[in-house]
mmCIF file of C-alpha atoms in Angstrom:
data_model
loop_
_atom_site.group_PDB
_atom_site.id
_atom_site.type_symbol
_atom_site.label_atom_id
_atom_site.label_comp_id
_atom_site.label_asym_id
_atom_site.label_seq_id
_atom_site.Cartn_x
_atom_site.Cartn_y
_atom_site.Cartn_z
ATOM 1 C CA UNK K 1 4.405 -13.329 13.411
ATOM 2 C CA UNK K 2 6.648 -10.596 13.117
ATOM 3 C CA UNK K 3 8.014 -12.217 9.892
ATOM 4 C CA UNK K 4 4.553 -11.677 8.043
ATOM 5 C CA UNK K 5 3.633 -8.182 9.819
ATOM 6 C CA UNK K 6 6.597 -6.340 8.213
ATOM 7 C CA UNK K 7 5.855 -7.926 4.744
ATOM 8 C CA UNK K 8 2.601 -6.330 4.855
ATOM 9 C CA UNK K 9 0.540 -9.399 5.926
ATOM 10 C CA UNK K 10 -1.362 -7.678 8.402
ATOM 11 C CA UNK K 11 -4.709 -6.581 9.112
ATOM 12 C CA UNK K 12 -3.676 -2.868 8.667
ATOM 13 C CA UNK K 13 -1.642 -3.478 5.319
ATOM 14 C CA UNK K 14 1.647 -2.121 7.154
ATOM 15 C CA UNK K 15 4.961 -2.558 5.297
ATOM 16 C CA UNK K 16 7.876 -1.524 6.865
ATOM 17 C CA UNK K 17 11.563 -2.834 7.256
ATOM 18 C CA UNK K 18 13.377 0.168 8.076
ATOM 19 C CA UNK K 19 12.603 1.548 11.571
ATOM 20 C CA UNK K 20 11.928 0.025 14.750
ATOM 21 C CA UNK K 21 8.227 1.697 15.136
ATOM 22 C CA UNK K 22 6.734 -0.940 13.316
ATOM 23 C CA UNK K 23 7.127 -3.308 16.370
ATOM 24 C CA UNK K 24 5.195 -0.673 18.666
ATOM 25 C CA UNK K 25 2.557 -1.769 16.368
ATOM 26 C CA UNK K 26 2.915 -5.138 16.569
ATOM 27 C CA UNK K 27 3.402 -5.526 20.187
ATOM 28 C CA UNK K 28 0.063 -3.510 20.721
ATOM 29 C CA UNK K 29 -1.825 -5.030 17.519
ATOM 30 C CA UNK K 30 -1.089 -8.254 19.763
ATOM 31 C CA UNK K 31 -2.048 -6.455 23.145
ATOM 32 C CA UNK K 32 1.564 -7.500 24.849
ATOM 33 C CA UNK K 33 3.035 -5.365 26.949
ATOM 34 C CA UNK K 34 6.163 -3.846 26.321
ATOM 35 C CA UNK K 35 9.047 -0.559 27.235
ATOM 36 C CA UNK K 36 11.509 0.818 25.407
ATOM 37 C CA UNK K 37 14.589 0.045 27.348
ATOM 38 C CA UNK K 38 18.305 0.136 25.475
ATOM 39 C CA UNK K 39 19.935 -0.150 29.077
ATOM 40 C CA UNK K 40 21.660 -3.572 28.929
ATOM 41 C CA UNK K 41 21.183 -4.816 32.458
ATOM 42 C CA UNK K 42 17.516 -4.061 32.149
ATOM 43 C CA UNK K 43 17.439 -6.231 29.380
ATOM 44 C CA UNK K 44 19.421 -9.419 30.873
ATOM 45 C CA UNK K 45 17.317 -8.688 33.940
ATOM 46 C CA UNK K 46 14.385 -9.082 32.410
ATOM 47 C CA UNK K 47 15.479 -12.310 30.259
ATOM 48 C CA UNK K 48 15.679 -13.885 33.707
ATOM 49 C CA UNK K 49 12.279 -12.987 34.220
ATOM 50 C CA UNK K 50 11.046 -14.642 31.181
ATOM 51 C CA UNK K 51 10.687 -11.743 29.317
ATOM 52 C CA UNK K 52 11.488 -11.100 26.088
ATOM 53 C CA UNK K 53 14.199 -8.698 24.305
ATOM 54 C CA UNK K 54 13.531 -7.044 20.989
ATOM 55 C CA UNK K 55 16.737 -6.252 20.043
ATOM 56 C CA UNK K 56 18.961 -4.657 16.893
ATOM 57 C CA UNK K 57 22.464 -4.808 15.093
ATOM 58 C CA UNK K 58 23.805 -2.934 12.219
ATOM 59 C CA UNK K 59 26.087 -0.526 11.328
ATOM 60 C CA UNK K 60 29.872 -0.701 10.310
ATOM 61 C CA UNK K 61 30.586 -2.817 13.673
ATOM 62 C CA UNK K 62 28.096 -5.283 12.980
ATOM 63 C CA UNK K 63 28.567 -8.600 12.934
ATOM 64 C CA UNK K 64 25.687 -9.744 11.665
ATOM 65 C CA UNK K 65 24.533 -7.518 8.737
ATOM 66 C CA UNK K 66 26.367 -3.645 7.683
ATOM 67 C CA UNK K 67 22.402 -2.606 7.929
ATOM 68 C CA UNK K 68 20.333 -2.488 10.498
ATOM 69 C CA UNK K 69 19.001 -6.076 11.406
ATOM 70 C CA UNK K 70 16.472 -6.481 14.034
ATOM 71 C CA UNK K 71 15.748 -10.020 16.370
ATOM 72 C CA UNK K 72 14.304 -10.994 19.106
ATOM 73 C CA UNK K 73 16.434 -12.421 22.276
ATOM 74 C CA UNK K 74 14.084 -15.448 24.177
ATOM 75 C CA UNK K 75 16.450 -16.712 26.338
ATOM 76 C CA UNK K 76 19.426 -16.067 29.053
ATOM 77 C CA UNK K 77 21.238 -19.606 30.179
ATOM 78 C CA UNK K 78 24.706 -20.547 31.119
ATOM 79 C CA UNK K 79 26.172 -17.359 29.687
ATOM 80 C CA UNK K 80 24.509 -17.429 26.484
ATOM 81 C CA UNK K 81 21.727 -15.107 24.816
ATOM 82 C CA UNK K 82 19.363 -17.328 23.019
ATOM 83 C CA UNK K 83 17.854 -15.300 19.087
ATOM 84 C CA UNK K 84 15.627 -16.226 16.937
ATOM 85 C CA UNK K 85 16.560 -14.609 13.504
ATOM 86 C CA UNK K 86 14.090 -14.199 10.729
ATOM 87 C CA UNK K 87 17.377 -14.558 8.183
ATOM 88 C CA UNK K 88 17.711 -18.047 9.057
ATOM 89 C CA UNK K 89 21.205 -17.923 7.515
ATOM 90 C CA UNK K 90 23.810 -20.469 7.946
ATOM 91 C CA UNK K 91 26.680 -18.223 7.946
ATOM 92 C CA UNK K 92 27.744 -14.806 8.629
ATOM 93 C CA UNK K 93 30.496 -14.389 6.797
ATOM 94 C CA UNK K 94 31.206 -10.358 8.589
ATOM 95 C CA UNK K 95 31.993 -12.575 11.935
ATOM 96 C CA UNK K 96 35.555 -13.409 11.664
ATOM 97 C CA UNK K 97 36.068 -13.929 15.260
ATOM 98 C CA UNK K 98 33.175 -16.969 14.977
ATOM 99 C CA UNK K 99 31.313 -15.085 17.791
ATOM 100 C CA UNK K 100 27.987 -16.273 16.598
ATOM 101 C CA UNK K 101 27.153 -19.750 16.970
ATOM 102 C CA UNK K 102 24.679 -20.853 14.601
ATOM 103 C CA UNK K 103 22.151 -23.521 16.671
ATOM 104 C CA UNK K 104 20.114 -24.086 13.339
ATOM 105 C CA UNK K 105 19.012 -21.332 10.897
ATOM 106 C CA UNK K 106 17.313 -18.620 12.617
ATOM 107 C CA UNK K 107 18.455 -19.935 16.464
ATOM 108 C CA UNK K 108 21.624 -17.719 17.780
ATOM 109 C CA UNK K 109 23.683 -18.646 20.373
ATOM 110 C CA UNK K 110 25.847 -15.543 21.473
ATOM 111 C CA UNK K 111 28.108 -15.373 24.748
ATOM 112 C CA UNK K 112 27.366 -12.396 26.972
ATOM 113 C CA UNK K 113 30.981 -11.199 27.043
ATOM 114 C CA UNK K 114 30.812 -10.789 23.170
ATOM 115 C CA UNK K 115 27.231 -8.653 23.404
ATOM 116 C CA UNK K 116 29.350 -5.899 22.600
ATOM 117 C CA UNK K 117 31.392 -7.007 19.883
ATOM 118 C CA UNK K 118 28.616 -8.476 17.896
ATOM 119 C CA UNK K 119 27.382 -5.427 19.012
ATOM 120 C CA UNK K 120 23.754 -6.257 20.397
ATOM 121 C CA UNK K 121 21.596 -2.797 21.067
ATOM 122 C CA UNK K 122 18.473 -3.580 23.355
ATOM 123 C CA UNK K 123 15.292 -1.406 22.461
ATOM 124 C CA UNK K 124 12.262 -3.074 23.980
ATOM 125 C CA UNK K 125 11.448 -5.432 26.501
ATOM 126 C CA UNK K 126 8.061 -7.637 26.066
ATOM 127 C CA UNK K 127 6.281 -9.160 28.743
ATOM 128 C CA UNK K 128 4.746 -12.363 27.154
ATOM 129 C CA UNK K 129 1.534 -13.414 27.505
ATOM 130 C CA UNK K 130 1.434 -16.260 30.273
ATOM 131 C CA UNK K 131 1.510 -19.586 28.591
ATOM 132 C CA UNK K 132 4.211 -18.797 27.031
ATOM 133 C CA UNK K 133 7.089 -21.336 26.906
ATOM 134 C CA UNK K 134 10.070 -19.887 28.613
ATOM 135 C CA UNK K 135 13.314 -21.914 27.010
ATOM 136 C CA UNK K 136 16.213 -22.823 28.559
ATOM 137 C CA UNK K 137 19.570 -24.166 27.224
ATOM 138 C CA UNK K 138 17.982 -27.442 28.256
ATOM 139 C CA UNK K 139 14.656 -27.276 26.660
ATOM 140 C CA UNK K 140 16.544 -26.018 22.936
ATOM 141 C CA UNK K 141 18.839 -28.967 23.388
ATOM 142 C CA UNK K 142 15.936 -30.772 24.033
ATOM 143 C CA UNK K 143 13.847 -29.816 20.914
ATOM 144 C CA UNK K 144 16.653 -29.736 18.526
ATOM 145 C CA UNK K 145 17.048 -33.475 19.344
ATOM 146 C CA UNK K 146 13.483 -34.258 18.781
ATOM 147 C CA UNK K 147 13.474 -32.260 15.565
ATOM 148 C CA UNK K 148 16.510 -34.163 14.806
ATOM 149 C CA UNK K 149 15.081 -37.512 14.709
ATOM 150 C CA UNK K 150 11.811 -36.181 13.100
ATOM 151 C CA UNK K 151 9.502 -35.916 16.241
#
């Protein structure tokens, strides 16, 4: 969704890849509530409670990308922040250290000790609507398998 709203493909003809207001309009386009929060305990808090992190990296300590490069955090299990990453690269060659661990293009698997080395910058928390499925380490292994073998 957020994919085809900053291309333009929108009902309001929005374009915009280079500031963080254009998920203020998505998130009330869609009618979800949402904060701006960059406090990182606020954010891992929430994760627990199913919520989910909109979330940014850039800059020359990036990991990920020298310009800004926003993604969404669904997840909090066993030590691990769980992204989905509208790159849906295979490699990021800036992360010498191997911090990132690539589940499948576009799922992230970062340790919470490294949050700060990669460095991960919280900006809004999103309640999701309620049938939302909240994923686990479990439930990814789970539907990587079954993607896997073509399920």
């Amino acid at each position: 969704v957020l994919g085809n709203y900053i291309s333009g493909n929108n009902r309001t003809g929005e374009s915009n890849r280079k500031s963080a207001a254009f998920y203020r309009n998505v998130l009330n386009n869609y009618h979800l509530t949402w904060e701006k929060n960059g406090r990182s305990e606020d954010a891992l808090n929430a994760l627990d409670e199913g919520k989910l992190i909109i979330a940014c990296s850039g800059g020359s300590r990036s990991i990920m990308t020298s310009e800004g490069h926003y993604f969404v955090i669904v997840a909090r299990d066993q030590g691990y922040l769980y992204i989905l990453d509208s790159y849906l690269r295979e490699t990021f060659p800036m992360d010498r250290d191997h911090l990132i661990e690539i589940v499948e293009p576009g799922i992230l698997k970062i340790a919470e000790k490294d949050m700060r080395s990669v460095p991960i910058l919280f900006r809004y928390i999103v309640t999701p609507n309620a049938n939302r499925t909240r994923y686990t380490h479990a439930l990814l292994d789970d539907y990587l398998a079954r993607s896997d073998q073509g399920r």
